[in-house]
mmCIF file with all atom_site columns, C-alpha atoms in Angstrom:
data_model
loop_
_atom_site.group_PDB
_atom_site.id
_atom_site.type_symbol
_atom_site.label_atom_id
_atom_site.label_alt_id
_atom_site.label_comp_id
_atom_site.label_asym_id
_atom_site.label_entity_id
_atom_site.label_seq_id
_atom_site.pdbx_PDB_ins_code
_atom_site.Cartn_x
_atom_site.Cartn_y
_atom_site.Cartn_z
_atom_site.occupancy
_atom_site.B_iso_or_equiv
_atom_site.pdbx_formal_charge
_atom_site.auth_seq_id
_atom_site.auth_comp_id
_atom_site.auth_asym_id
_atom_site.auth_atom_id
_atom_site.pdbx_PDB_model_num
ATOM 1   C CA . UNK L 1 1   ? -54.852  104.203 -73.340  1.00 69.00 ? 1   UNK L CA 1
ATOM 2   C CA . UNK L 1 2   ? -58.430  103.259 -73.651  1.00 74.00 ? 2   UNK L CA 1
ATOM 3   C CA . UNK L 1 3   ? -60.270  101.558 -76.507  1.00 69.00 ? 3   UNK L CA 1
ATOM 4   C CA . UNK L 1 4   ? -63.586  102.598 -77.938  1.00 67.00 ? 4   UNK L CA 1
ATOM 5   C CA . UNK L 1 5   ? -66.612  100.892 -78.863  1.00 61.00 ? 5   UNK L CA 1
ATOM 6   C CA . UNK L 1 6   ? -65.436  100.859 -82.602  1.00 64.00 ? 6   UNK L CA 1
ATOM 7   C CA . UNK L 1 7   ? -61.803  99.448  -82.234  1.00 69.00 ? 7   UNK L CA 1
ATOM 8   C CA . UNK L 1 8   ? -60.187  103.353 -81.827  1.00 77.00 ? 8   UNK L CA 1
ATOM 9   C CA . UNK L 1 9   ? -57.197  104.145 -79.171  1.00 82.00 ? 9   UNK L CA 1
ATOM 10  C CA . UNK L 1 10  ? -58.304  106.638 -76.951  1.00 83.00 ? 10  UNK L CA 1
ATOM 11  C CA . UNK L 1 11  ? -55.150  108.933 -75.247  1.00 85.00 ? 11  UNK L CA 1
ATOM 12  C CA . UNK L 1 12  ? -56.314  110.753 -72.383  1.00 84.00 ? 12  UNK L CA 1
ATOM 13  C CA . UNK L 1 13  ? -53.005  113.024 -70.563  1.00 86.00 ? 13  UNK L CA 1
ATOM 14  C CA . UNK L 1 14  ? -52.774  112.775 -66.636  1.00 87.00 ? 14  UNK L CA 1
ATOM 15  C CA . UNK L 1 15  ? -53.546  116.365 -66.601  1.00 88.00 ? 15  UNK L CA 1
ATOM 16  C CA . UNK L 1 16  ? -57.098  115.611 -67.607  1.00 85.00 ? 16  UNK L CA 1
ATOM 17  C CA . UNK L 1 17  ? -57.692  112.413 -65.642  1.00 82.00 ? 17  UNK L CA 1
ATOM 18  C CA . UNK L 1 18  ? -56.183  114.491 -62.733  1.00 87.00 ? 18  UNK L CA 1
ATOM 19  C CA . UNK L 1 19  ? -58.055  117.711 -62.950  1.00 90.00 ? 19  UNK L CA 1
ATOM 20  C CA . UNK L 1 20  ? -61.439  116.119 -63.991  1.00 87.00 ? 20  UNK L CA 1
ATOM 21  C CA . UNK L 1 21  ? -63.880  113.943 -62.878  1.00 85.00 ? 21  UNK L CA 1
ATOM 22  C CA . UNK L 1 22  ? -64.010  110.348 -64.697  1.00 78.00 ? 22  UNK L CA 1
ATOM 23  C CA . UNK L 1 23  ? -66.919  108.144 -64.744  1.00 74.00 ? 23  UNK L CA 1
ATOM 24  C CA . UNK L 1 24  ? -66.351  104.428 -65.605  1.00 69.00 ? 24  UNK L CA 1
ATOM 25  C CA . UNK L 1 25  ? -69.255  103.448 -66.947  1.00 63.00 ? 25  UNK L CA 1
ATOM 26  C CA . UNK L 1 26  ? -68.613  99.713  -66.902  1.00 64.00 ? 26  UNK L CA 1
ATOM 27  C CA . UNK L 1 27  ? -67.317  99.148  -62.580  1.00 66.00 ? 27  UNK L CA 1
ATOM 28  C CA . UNK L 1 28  ? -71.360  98.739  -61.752  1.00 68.00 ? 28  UNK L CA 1
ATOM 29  C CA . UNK L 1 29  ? -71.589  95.679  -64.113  1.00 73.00 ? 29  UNK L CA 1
ATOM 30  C CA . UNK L 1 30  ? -74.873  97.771  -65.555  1.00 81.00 ? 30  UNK L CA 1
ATOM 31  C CA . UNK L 1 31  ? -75.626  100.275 -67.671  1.00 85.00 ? 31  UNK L CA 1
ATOM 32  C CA . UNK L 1 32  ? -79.097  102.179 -68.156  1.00 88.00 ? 32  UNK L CA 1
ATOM 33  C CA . UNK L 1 33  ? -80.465  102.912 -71.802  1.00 91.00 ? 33  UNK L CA 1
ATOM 34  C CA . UNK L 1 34  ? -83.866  104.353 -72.911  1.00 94.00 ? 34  UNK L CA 1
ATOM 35  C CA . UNK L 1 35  ? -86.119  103.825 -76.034  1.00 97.00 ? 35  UNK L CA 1
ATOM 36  C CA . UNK L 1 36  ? -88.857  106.586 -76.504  1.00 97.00 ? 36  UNK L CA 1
ATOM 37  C CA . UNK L 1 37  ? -92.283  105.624 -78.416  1.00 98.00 ? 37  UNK L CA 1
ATOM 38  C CA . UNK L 1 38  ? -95.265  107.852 -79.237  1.00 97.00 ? 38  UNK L CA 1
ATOM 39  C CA . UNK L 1 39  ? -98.973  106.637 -79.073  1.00 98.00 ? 39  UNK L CA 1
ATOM 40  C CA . UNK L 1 40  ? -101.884 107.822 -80.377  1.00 96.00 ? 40  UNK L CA 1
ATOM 41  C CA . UNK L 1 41  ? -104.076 110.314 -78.491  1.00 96.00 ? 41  UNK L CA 1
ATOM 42  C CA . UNK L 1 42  ? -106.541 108.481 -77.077  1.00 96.00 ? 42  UNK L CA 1
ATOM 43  C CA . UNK L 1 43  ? -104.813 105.557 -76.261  1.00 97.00 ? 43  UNK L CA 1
ATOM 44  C CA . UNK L 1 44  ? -105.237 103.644 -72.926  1.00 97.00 ? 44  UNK L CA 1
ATOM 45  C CA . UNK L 1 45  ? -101.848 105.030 -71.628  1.00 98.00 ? 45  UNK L CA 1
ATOM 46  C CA . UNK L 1 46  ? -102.263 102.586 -68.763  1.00 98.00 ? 46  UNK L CA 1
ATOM 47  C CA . UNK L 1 47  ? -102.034 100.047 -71.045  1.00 98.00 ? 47  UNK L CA 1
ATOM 48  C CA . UNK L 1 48  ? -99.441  101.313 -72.864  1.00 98.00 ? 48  UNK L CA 1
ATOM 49  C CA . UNK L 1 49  ? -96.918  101.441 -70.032  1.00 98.00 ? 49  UNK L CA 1
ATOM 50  C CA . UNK L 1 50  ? -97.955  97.515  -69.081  1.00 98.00 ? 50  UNK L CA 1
ATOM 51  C CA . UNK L 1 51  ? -97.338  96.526  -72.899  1.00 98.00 ? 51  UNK L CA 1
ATOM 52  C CA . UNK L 1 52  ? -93.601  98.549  -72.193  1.00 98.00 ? 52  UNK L CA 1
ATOM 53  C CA . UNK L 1 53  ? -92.377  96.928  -69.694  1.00 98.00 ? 53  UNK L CA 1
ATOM 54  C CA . UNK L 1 54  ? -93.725  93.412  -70.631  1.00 97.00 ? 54  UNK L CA 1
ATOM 55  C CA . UNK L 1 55  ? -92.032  93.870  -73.919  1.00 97.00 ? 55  UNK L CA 1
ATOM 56  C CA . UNK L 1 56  ? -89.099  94.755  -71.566  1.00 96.00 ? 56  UNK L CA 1
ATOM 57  C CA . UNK L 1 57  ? -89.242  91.345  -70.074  1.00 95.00 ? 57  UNK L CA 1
ATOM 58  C CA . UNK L 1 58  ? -89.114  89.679  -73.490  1.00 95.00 ? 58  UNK L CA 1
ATOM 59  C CA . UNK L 1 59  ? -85.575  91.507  -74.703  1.00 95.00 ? 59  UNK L CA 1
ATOM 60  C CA . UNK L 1 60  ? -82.938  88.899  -74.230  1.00 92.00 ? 60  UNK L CA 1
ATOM 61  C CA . UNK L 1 61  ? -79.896  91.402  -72.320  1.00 91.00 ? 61  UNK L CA 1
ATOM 62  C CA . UNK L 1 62  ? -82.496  93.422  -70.029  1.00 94.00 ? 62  UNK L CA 1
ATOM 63  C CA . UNK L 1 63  ? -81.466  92.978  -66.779  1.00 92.00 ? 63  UNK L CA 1
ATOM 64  C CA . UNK L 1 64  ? -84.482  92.415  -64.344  1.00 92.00 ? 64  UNK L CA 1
ATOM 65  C CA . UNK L 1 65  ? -83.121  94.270  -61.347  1.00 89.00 ? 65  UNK L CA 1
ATOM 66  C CA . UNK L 1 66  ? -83.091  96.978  -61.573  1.00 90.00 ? 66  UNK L CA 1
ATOM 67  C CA . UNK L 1 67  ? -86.359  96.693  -63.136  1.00 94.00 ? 67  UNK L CA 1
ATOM 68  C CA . UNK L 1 68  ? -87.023  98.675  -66.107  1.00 97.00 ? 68  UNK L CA 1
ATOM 69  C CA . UNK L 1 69  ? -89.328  101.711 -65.482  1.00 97.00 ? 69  UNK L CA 1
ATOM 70  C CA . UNK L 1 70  ? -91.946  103.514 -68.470  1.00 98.00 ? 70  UNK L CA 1
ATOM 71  C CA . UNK L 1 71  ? -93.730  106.257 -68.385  1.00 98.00 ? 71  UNK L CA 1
ATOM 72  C CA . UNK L 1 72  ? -95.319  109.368 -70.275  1.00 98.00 ? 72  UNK L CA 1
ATOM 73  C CA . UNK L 1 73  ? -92.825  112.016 -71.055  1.00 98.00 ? 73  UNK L CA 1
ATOM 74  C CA . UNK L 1 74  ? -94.293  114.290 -73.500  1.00 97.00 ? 74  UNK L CA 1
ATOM 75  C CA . UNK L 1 75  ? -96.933  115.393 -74.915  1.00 97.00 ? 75  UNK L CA 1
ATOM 76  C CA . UNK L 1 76  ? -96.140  115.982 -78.695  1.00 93.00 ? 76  UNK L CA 1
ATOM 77  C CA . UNK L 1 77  ? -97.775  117.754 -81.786  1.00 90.00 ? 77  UNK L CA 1
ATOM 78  C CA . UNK L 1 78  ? -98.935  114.113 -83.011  1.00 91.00 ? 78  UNK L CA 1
ATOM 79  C CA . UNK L 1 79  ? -98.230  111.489 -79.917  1.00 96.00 ? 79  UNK L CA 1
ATOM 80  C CA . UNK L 1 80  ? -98.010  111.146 -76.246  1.00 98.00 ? 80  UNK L CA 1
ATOM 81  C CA . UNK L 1 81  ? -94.442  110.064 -75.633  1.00 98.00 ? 81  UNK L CA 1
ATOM 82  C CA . UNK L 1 82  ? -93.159  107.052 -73.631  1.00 98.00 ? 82  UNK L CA 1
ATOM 83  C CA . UNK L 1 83  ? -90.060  106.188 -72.096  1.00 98.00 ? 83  UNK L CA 1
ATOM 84  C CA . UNK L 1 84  ? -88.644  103.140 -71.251  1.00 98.00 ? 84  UNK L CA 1
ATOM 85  C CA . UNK L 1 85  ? -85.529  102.669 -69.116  1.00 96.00 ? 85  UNK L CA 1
ATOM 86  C CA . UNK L 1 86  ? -83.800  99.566  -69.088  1.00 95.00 ? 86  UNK L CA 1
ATOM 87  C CA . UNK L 1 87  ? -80.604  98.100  -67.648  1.00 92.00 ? 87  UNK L CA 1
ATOM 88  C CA . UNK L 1 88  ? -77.837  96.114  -69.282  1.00 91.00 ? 88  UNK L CA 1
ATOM 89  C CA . UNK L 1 89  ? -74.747  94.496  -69.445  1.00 84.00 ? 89  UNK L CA 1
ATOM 90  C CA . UNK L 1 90  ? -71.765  97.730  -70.365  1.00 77.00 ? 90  UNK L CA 1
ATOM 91  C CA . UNK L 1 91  ? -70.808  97.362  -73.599  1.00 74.00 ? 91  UNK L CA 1
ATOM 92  C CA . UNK L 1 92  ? -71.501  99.117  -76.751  1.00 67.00 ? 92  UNK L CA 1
ATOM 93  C CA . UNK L 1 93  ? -72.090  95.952  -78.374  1.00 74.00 ? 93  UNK L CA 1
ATOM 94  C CA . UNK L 1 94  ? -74.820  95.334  -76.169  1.00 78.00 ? 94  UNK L CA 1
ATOM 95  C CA . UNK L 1 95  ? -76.201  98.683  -75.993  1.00 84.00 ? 95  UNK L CA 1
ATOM 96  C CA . UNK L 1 96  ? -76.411  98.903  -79.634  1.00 88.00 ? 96  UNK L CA 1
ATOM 97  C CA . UNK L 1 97  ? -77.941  95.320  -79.868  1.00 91.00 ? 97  UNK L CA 1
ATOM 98  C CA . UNK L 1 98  ? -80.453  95.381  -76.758  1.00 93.00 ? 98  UNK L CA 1
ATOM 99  C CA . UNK L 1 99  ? -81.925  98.595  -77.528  1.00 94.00 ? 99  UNK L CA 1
ATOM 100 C CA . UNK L 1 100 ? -82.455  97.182  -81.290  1.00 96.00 ? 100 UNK L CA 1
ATOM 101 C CA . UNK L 1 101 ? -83.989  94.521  -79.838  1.00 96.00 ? 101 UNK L CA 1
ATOM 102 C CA . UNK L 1 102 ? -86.184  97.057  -77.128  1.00 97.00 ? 102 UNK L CA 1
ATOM 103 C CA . UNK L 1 103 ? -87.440  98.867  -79.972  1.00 98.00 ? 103 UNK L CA 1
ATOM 104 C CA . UNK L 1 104 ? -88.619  95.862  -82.255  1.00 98.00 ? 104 UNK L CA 1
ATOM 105 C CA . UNK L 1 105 ? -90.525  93.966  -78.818  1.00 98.00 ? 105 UNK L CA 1
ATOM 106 C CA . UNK L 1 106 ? -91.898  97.744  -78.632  1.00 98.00 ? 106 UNK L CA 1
ATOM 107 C CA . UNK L 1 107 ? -93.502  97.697  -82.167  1.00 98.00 ? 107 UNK L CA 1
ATOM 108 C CA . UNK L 1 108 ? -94.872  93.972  -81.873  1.00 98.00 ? 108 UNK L CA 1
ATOM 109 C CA . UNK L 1 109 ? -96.544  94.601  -78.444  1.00 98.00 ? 109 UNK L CA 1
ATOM 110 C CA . UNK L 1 110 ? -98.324  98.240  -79.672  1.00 98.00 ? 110 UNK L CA 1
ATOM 111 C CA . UNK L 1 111 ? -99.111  96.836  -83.345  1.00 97.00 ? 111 UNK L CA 1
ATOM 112 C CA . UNK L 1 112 ? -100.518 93.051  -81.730  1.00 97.00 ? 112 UNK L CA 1
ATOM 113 C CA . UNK L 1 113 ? -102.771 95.255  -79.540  1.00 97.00 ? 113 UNK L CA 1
ATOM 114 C CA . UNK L 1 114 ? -104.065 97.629  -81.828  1.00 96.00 ? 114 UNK L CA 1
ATOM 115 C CA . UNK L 1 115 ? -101.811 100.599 -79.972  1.00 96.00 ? 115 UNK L CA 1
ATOM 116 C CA . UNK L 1 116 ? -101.209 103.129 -83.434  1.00 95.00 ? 116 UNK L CA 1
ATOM 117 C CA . UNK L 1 117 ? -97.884  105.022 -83.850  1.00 95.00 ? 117 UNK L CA 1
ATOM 118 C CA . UNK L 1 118 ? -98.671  108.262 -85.133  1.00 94.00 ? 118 UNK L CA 1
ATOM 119 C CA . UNK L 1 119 ? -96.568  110.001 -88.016  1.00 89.00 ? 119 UNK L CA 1
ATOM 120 C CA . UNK L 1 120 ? -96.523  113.936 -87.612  1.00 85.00 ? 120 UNK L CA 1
ATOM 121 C CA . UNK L 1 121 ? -99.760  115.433 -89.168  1.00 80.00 ? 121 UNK L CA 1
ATOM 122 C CA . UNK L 1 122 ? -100.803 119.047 -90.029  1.00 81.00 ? 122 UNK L CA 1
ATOM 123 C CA . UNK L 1 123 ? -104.521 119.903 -90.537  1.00 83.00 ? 123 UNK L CA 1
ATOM 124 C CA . UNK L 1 124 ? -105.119 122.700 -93.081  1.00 88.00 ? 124 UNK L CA 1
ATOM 125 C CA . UNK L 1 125 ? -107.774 125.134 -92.942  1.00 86.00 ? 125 UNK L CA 1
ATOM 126 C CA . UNK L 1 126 ? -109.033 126.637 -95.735  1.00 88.00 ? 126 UNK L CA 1
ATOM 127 C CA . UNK L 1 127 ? -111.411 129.528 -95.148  1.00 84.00 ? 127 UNK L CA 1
ATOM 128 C CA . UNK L 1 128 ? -114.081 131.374 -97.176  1.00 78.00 ? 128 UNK L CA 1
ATOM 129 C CA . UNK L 1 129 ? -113.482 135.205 -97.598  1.00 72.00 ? 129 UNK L CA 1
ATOM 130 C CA . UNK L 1 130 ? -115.470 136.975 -94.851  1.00 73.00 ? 130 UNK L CA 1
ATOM 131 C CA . UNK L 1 131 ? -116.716 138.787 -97.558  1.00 69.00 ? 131 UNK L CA 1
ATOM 132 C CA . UNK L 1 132 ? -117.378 138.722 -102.162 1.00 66.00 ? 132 UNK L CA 1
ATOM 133 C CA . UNK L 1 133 ? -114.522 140.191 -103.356 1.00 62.00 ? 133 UNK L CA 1
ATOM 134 C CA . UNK L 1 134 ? -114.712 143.260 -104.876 1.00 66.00 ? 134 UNK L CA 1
ATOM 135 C CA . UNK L 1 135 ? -112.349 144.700 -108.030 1.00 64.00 ? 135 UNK L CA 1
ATOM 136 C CA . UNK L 1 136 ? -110.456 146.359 -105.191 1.00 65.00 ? 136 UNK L CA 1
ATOM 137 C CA . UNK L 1 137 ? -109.511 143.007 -103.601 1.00 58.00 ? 137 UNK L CA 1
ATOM 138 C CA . UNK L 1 138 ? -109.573 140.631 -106.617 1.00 60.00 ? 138 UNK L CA 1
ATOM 139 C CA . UNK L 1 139 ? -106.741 139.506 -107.530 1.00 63.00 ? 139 UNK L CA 1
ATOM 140 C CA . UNK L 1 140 ? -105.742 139.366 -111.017 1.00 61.00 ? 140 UNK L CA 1
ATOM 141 C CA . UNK L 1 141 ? -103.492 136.396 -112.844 1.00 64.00 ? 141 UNK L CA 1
ATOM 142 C CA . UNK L 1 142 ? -102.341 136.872 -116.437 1.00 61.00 ? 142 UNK L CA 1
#
């Protein structure tokens, strides 16, 4: 019987441990989580991947070796995406908590240094008819 994260029993048969691989997640004494962030176009992405893992070092929980690793990911409709992995100790507690915490040093360090967040955008293009309309293509509303 195994317990989750939220207090549940977990029942897994012997037929399944036996005839399936099972990963324990918490022998290694370290578990890797990510926190994605998207930055402006434009932005210095060099500097953006500095401010990442400094913030990084500032998250009480993030284990320094391994060292946490950032880097572009994507490139989005409205951002260029980063990635941050980071280790920590194996519990959801902790998961839950430093990745909270990741994502909060991640605002401070982008906002303090004038980094913007996008929010999705569309641009909408409104176009003159190639042409004066003529009774044939005017369109009537009554």
């Amino acid at each position: 019987v195994l317990v989750s994260p939220d207090g549940r029993n977990i029942r897994i048969p012997n037929t399944d441990v036996i005839s399936n691989t099972v990963v324990n997640m918490t022998r290694e004494g370290h578990l890797r989580s990510s926190a994605r962030v998207g930055v402006a176009y434009g932005s210095d992405l060099a500097s953006v991947r500095t401010l990442l893992l400094t913030a990084a070092a500032n998250v009480t929980g993030v284990m320094t070796d391994p060292a946490p690793t950032a880097g572009v990911i994507e490139f989005d409709d409205s951002a260029v995406v980063f990635e941050i992995r980071f280790w920590h100790i194996p519990t959801a507690a902790a998961s839950f908590t430093v990745t909270a915490a990741m994502y909060e040093a991640i605002d401070s360090a982008l906002s303090a240094n004038g980094i913007v967040i996008p929010f999705p955008q569309r641009d909408v293009w409104v176009r003159a008819p190639a042409a004066p309309a003529t009774p044939e293509t005017e369109i009537h509303t009554e």
